[in-house]
Coordinates of C-alpha atoms and ligand atoms in Angstrom, one line a residue:
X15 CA 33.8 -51.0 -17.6
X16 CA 36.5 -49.1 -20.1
X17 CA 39.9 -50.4 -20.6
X18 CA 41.2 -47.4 -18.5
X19 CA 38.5 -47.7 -15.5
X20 CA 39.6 -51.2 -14.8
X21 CA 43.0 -50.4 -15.2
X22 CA 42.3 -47.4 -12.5
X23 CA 40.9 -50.3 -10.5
X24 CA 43.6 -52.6 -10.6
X25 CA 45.8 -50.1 -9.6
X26 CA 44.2 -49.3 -6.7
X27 CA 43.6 -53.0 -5.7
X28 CA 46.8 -53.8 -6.3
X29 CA 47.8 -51.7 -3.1
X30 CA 48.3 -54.1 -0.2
X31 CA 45.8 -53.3 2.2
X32 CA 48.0 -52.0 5.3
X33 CA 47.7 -55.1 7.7
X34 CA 48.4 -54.5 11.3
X35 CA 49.9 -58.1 12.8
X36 CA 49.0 -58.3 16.3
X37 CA 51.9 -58.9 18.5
X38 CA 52.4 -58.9 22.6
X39 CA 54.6 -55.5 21.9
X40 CA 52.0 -53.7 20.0
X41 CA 48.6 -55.2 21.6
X42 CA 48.1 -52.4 23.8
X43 CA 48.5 -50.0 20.9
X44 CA 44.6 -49.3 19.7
X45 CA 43.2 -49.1 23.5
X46 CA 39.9 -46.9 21.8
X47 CA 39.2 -43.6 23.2
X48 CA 35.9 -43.9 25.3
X49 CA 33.0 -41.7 25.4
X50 CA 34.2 -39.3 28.2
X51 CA 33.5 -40.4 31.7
X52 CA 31.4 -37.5 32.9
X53 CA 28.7 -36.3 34.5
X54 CA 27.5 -36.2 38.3
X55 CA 27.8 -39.6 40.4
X56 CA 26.5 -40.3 43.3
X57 CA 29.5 -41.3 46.2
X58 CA 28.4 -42.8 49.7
X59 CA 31.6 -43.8 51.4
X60 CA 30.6 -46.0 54.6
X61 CA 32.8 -47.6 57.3
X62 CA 32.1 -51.6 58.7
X63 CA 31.8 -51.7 62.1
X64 CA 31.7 -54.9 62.7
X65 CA 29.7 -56.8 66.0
X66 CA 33.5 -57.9 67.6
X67 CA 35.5 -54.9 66.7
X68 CA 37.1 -51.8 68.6
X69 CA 38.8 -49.8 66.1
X70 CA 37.0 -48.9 63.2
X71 CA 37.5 -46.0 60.6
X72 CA 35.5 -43.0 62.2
X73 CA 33.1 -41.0 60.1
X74 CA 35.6 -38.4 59.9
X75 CA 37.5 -40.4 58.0
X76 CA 35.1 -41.7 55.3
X77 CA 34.3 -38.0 55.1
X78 CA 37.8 -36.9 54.4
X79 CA 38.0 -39.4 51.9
X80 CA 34.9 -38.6 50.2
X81 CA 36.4 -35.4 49.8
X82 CA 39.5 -36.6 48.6
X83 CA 38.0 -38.8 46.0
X84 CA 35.6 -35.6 45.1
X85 CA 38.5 -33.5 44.5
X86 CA 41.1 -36.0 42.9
X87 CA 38.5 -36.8 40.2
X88 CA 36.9 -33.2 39.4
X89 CA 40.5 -32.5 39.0
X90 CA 41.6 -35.2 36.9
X91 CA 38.7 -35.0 34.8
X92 CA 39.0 -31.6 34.5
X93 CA 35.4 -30.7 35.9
X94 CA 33.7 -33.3 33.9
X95 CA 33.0 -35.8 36.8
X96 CA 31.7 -34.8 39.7
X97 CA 31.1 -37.2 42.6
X98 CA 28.1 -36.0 44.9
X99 CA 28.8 -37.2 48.3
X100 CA 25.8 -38.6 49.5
X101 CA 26.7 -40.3 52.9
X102 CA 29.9 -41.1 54.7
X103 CA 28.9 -43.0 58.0
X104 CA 29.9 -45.3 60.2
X105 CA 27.7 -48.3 59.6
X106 CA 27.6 -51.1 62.6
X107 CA 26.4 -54.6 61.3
X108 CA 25.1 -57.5 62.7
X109 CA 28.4 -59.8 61.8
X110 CA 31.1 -60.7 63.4
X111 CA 34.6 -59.6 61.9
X112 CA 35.3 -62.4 59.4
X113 CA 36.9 -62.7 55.0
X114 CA 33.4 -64.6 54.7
X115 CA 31.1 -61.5 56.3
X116 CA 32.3 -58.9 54.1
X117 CA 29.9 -59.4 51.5
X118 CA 27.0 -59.6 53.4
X119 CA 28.2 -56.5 55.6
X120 CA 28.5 -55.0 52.7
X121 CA 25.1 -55.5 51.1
X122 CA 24.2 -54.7 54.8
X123 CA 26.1 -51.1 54.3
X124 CA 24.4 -50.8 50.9
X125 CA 20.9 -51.1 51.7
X126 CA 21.5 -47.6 54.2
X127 CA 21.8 -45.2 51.1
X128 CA 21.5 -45.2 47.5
X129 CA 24.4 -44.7 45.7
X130 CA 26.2 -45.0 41.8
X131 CA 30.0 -45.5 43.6
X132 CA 30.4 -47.2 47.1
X133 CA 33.3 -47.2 48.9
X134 CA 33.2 -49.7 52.0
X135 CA 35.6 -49.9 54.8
X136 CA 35.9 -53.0 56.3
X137 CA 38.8 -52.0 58.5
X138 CA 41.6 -54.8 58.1
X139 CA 39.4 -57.8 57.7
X140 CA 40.5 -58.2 54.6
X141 CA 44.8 -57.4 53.9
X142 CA 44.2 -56.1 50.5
X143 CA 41.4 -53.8 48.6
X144 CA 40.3 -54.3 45.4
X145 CA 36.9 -53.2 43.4
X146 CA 34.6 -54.3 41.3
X147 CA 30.7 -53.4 40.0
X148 CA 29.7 -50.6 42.3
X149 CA 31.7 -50.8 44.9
X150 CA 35.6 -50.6 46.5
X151 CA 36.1 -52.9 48.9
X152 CA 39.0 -51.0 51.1
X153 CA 40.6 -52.2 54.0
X154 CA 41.7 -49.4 55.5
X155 CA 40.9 -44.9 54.9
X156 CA 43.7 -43.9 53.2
X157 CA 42.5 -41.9 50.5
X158 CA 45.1 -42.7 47.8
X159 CA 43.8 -46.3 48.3
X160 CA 40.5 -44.8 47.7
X161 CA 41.5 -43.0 44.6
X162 CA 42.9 -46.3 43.1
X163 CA 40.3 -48.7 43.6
X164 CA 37.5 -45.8 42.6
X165 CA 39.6 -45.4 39.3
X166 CA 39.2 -49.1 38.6
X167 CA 35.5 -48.8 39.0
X168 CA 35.6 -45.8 36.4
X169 CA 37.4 -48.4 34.2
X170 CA 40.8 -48.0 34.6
X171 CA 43.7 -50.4 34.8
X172 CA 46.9 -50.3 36.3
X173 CA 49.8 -48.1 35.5
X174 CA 52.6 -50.4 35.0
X175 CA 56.2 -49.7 33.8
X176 CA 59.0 -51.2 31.6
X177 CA 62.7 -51.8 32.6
X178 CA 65.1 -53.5 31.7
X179 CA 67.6 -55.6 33.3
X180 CA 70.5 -57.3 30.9
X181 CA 69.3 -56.6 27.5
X182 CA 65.7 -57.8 28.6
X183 CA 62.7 -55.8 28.9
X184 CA 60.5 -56.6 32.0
X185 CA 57.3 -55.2 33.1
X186 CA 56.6 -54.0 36.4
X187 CA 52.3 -53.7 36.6
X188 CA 51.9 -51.5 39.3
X189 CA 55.3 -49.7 38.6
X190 CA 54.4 -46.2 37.2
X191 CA 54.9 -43.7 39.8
X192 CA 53.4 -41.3 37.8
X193 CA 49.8 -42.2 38.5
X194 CA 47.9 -43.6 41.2
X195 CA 46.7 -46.0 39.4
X196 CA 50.4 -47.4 39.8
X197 CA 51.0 -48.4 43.5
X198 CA 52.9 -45.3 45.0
X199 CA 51.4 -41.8 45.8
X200 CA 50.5 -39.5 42.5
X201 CA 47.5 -36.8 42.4
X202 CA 47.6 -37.6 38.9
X203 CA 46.7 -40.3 36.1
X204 CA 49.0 -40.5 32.9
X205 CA 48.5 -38.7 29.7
X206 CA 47.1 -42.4 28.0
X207 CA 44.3 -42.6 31.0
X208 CA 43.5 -39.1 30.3
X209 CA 43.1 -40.5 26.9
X210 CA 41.2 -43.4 27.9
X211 CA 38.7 -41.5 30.2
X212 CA 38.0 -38.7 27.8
X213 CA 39.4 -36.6 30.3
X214 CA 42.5 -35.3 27.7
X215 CA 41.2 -32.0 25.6
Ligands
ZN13 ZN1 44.4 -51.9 41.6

């Protein structure tokens, strides 16, 4: 190596390589774009009616939010996902009403119709919904709950926000009214979940 290669070298080694330090503000900062979420998926939105139980979701309103969930994401995603509705039924099991038949209703509900993305109604057994592999377990038909819990399952998290009370910041996690991924109304997603979801062109 000449005098003036190494020197060249030394120069450039002697650049500190940029060193990002992880911190709780910054953490969130290098969430990596995904490989866009798209394609056609396969929706069968099904309602529990359960062996002890009068009021139930109708199928009219598994369809409606089949179409609401269908609609929210095409738009969202800007035609890249589209959910093909494959079944939205009313599904009587062979359980009575109880936290610890859900599952089992469920798999019950399953086993009707094949399906990428479920979304199972088991009409107030349980007080809150969440999701999680396949399916979102909802407790009641309200389609913005729908849109939620279906997001989660597409891999999104919540939209929280930041505020601050006395010189402190404080974080709110469902507190972003701009998205439904937040825990008020919205018929949109934020410009980061765009991001996130590929979705943002
Ligand atoms: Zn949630």
């Amino acid at each position: 190596m000449s005098d003036n290669k190494r020197k060249a070298n030394e120069i450039t080694t002697d650049i500190p390589e940029a060193k990002r330090v992880k911190t709780e503000e910054n953490e969130h900062d290098f969430a990596p774009r995904r490989k866009p979420v798209k394609g056609v998926k396969t929706l069968a939105v099904l309602s529990i009616k359960w062996a002890d139980q009068k009021r139930y979701a109708s199928s009219g309103a598994c369809r409606n939010m089949a179409n609401q969930v269908r609609k929210f994401y095409l738009k969202n995603s800007r035609g890249m996902l589209q959910f093909k509705i494959v079944k939205t039924a009313v599904v009587r099991v062979p359980y009575k009403s109880a936290r610890k038949n859900i599952n089992k209703a469920e798999v019950y509900c399953r086993r009707r119709v094949k399906a990428d993305i479920y979304c199972i109604i088991n009409n107030g057994v349980r007080g809150y919904s969440n999701a999680g592999g396949n399916t979102a377990h909802l407790r009641g038909a309200l389609a913005r709950t729908g849109n939620h819990e279906v997001g989660h399952l597409l891999g999104l998290g919540h939209s929280g926000r930041y505020y601050r009370v006395k010189n402190k910041w404080k974080f709110e996690n469902y507190g972003d009214r701009q998205s439904v991924m937040g825990k008020y109304a919205s018929s949109l997603l934020t410009a980061p979940q765009y991001y996130h979801q590929g979705w943002l062109f």
